[in-house]
Coordinates of C-alpha atoms in Angstrom, one line a residue:
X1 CA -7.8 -13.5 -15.7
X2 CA -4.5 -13.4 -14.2
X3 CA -3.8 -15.7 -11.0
X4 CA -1.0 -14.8 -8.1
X5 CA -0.5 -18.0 -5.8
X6 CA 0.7 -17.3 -2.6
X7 CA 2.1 -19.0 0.5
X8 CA 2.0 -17.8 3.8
X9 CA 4.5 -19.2 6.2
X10 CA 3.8 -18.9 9.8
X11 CA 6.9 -18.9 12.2
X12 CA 7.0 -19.5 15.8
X13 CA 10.6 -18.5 17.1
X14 CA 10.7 -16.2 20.8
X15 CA 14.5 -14.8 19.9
X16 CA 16.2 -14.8 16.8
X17 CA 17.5 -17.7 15.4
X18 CA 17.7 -20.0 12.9
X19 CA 13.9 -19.4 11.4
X20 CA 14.8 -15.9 11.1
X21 CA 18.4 -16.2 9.7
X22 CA 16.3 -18.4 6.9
X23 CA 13.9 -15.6 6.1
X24 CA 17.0 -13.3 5.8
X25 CA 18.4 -15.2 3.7
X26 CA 16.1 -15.9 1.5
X27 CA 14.9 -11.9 1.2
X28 CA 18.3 -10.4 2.1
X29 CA 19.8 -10.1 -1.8
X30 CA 16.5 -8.5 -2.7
X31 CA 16.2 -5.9 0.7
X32 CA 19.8 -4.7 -0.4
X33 CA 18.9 -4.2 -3.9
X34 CA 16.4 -1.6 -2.1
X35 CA 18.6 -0.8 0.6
X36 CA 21.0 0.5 -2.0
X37 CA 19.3 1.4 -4.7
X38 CA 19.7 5.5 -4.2
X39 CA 23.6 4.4 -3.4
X40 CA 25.5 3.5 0.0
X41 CA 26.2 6.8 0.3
X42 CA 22.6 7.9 0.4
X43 CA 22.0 5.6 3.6
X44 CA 23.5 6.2 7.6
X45 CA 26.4 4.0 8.7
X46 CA 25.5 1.1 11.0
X47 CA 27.2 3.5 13.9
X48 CA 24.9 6.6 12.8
X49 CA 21.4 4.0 12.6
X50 CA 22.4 2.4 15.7
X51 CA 22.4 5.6 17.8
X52 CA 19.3 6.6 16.4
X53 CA 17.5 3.1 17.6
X54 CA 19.6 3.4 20.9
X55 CA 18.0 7.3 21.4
X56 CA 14.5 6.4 20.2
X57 CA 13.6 3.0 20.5
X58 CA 16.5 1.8 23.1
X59 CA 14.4 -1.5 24.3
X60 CA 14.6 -2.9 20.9
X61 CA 18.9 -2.8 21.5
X62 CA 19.4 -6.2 22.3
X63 CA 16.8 -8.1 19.9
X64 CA 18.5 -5.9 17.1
X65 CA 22.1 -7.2 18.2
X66 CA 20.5 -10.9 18.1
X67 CA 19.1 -10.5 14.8
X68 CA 22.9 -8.5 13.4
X69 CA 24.6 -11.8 14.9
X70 CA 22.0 -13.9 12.4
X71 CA 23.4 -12.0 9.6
X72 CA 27.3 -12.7 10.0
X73 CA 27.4 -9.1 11.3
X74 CA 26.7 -7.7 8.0
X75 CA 27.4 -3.8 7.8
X76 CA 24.2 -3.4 5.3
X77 CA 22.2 -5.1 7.1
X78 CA 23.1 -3.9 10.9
X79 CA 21.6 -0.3 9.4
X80 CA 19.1 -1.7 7.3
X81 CA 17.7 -3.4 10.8
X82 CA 17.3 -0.5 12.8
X83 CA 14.7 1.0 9.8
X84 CA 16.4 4.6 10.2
X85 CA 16.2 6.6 7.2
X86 CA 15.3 3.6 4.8
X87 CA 14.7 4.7 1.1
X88 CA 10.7 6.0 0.7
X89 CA 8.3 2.9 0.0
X90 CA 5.8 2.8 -2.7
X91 CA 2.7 3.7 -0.8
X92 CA 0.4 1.0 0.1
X93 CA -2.4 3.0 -0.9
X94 CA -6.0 0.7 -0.6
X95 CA -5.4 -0.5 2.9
X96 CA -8.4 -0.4 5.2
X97 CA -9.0 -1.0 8.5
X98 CA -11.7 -0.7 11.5
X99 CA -12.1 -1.3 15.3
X100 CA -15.2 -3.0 16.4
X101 CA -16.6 -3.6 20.0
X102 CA -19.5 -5.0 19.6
X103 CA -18.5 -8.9 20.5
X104 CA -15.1 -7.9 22.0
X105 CA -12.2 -6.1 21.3
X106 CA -11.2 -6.5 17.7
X107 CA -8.9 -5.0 14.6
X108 CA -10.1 -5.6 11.2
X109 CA -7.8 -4.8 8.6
X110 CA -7.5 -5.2 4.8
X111 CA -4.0 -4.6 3.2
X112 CA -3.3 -3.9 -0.3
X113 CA 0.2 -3.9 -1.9
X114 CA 2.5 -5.7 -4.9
X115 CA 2.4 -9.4 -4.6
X116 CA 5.8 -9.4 -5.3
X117 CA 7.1 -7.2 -2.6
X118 CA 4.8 -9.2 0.1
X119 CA 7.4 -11.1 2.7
X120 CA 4.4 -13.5 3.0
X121 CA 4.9 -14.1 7.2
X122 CA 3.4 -14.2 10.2
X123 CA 5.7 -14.5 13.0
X124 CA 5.0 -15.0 16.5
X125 CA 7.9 -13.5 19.1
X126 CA 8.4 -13.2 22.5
X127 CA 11.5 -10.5 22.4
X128 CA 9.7 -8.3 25.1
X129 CA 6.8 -9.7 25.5
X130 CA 4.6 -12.2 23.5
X131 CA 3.8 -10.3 19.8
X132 CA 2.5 -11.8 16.6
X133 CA 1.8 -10.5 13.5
X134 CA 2.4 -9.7 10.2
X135 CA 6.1 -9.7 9.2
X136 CA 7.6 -6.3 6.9
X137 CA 11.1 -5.4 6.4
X138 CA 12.4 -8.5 7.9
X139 CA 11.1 -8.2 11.7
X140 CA 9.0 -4.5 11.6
X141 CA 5.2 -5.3 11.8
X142 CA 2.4 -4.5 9.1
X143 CA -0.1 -5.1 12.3
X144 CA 0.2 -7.5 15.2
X145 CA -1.5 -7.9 18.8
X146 CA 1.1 -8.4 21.7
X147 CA 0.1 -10.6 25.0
X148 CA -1.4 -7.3 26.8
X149 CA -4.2 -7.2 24.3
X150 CA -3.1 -4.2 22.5
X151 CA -3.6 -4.4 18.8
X152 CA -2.0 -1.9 16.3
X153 CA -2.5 -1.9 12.2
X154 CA -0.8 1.0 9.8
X155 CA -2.0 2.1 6.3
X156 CA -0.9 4.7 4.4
X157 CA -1.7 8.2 5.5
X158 CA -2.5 10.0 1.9
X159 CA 0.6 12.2 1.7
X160 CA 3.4 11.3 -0.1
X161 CA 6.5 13.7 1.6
X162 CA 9.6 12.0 3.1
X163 CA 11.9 13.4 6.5
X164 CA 14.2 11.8 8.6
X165 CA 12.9 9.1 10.9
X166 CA 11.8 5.5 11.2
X167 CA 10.4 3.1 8.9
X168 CA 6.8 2.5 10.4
X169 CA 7.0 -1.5 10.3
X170 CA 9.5 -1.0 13.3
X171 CA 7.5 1.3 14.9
X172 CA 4.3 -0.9 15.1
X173 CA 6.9 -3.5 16.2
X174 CA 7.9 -0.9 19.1
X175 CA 4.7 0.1 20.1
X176 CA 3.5 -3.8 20.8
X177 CA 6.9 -5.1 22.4
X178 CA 7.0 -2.1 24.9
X179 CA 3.2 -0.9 25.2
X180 CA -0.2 -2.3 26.8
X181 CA -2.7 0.1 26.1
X182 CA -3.9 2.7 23.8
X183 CA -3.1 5.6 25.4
X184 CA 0.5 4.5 26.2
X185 CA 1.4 3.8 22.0
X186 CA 0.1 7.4 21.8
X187 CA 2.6 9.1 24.2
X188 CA 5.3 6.7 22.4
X189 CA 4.3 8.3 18.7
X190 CA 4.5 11.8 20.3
X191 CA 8.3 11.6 20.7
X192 CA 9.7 8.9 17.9
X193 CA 10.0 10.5 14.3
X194 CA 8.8 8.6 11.5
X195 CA 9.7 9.0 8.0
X196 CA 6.5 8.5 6.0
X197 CA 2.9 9.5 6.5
X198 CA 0.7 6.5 8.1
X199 CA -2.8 6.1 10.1
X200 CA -2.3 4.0 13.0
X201 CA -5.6 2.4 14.2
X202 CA -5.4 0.8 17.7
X203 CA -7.6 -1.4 20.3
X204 CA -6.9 -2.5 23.7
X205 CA -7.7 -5.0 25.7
X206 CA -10.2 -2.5 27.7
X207 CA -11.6 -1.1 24.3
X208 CA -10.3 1.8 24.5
X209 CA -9.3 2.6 20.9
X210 CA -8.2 5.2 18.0
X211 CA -5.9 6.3 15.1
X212 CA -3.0 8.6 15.4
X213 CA -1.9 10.4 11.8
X214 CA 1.9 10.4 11.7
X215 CA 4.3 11.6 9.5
X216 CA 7.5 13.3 9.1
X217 CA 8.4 16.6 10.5
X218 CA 4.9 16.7 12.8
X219 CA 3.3 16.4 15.5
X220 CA 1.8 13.0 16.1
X221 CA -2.2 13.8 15.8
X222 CA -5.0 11.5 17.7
X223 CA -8.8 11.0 17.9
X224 CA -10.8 8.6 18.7
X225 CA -11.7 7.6 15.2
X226 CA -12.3 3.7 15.2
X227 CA -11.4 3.7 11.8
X228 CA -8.7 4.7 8.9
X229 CA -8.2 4.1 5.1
X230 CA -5.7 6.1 3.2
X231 CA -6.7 10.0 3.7
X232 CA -6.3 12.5 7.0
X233 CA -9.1 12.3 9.0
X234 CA -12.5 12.9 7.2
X235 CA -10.5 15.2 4.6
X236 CA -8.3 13.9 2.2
X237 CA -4.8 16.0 1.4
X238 CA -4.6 15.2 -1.8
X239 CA -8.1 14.5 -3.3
X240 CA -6.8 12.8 -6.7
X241 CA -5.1 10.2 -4.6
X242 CA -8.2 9.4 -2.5
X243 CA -10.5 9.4 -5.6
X244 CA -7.8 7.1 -7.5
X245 CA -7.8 4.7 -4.9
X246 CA -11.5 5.2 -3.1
X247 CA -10.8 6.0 -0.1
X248 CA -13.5 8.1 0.8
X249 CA -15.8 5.5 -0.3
X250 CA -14.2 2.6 2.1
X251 CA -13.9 5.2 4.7
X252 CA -17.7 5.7 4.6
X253 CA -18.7 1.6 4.4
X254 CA -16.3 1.2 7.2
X255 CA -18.3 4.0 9.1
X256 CA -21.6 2.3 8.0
X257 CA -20.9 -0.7 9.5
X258 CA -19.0 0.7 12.7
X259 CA -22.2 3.1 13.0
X260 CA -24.8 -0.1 13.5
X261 CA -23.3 -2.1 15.8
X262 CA -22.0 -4.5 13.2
X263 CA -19.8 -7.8 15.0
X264 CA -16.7 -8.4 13.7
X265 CA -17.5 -11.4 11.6
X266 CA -19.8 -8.8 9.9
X267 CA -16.7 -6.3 9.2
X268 CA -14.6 -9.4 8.1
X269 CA -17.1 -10.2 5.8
X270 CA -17.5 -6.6 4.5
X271 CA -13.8 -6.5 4.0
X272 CA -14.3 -9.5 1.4
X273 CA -16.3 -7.3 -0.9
X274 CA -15.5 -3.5 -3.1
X275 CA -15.3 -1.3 -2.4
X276 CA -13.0 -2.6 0.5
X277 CA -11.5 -5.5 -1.3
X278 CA -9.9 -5.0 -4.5
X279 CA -8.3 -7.3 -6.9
X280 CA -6.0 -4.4 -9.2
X281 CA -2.9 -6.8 -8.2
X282 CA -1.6 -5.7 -11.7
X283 CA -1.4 -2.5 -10.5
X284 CA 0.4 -3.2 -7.1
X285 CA -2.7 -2.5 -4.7
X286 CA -4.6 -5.3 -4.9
X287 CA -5.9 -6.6 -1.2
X288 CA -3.3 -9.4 -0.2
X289 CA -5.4 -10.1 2.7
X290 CA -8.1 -9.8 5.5
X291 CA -6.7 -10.0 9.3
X292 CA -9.1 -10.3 12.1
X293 CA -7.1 -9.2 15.2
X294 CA -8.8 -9.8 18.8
X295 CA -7.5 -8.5 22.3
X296 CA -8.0 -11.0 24.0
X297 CA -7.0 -13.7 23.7
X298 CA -4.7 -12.8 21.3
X299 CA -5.1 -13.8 18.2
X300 CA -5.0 -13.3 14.7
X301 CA -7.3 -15.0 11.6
X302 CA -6.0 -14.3 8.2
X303 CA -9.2 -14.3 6.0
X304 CA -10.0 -14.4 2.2
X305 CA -12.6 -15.9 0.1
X306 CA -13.4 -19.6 1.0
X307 CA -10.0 -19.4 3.1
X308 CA -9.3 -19.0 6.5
X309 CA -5.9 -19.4 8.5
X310 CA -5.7 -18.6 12.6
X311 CA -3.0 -18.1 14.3
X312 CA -2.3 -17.5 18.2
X313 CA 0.8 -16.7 19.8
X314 CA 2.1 -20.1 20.5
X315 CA 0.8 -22.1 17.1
X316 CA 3.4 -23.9 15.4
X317 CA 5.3 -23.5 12.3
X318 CA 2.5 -23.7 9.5
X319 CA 1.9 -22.8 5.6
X320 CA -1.4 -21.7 4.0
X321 CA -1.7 -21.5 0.3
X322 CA -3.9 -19.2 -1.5
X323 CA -4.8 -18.0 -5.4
X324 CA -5.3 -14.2 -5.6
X325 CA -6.7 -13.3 -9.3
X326 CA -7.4 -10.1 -10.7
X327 CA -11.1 -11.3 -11.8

């Protein structure tokens, strides 16, 4: 049995400062490894990235001016920020996640990746508006739920083609710092191009909910599916991939429990279990945790098994350590 200790670090900083500027640069020599790993010449210029954030996401301009002051104005990291045309990430490709009404609004959300390449932070903001969630390529957003009640989570969408666009961690950042319902992130993923495929699952604080399938070069597609794990829709594109990873099988327990009413401590608990939970960390897609999202208030509880960690939008700075073994 192999162990992976882990600690979480949960920040609590409105505008970019010195919390963040720590994370940088503690992560920064590693993100520009990535950043440059298909050479510079491969990437946009800071002045080609920040006219692409300015003409798609232009309400994130002045946080992403605060956060290239943190870095001493670093070329490689002023483009790196913006998430425009980032080299391809290895595909997260075990995520689950669910929306269940039955005891309020709620997200439940498992995700799976390489220990090693987990930033390991929750951080709670108020650029916009109040967000928190979980941290990804420095201030982009695995999931989060923003002080309107809206809650947004991403896994991987099943197909594995790259085009020009965004990074989706910013985009989930976007969607809660400018959006309060469902129905507004959806006309937002209409227009913004985004570079991978991804299932966004989204709640609001009305219960109106859904997943959009995004990905490059397309149309933005929604339904009113409360529910996503790593394939289109009901039909996976590439049926290897889904069988690999099972993600037929979590679609259907997910649907099983969403089709009996079940609470959300009842999904959580699910989620805590195969064939949602997996421990192939050796592999890179073993589940690095649980996160219970609800609307209102909003709040987020990081779950796994015989550990729990809750976090609001205005908790202090705080650590939770945790053992994740492959057995």
């Amino acid at each position: 049995m192999s162990a992976y200790p882990m600690t979480l670090y949960g920040l609590r900083e409105p505008q970019p400062g010195p919390r963040w500027r720590q994370l940088f640069e503690l992560t920064w020599p590693a993100y520009r490894r990535w950043y440059l790993s298909e050479g510079r010449d491969r990437r946009p210029s800071p002045v080609t990235a920040g006219a692409a954030l300015s003409r798609h996401l232009p309400e994130l301009l002045p946080a992403w001016a605060r956060l290239a002051e943190q870095t001493g104005f670093d070329d490689d990291a002023i483009a790196l920020l913006t998430h425009w045309n980032l080299p391809a990430f290895a595909p997260a490709a075990a995520c689950s996640q669910a929306v269940t009404t039955a005891d309020g609004p709620a997200l439940v959300r498992n995700y799976d990746y390489r220990p090693d390449l987990f930033e390991c932070v929750s951080l709670s903001t108020d650029y916009l508006q109040p967000v928190i969630g979980t941290s990804d390529c420095l201030w982009g957003l695995l999931d989060g739920v923003n002080g309107s009640g809206l809650v947004v989570s991403l896994t991987f969408g099943g197909e594995t083609a790259v085009g020009e666009g965004f990074a989706i961690p910013l985009v989930v950042r976007y969607l809660l710092e400018v959006c309060s319902t469902v129905a507004q992130a959806v006309e937002q993923l209409r227009r913004i191009p985004i570079s991978m495929s991804y299932n966004i699952t989204m709640v609001d604080a009305t219960g109106d909910h859904g997943t959009a399938h995004v990905g490059p070069d397309r149309a933005c597609e929604f339904q009113r599916q409360p529910l996503a794990t790593n394939h289109r829709w009901q039909q996976p594109v590439d049926p290897a991939h889904a069988r690999n990873y099972q993600s037929v099988e979590r679609f259907d327990r997910l649907a099983g429990l969403l089709g009996t009413g079940s609470t959300v401590d009842r999904v959580a608990a699910a989620m805590l279990e195969p064939p949602l939970h997996t421990r192939a960390y050796h592999r890179g897609f073993g589940t690095l945790y649980t996160a219970v999202y609800r609307a209102e208030p909003g709040s987020v509880t990081y779950r796994w098994p015989g550990t729990a960690w809750h976090r609001t939008f205005d908790s202090p700075d705080d650590t939770v350590r945790v053992v994740l073994t492959d057995a």
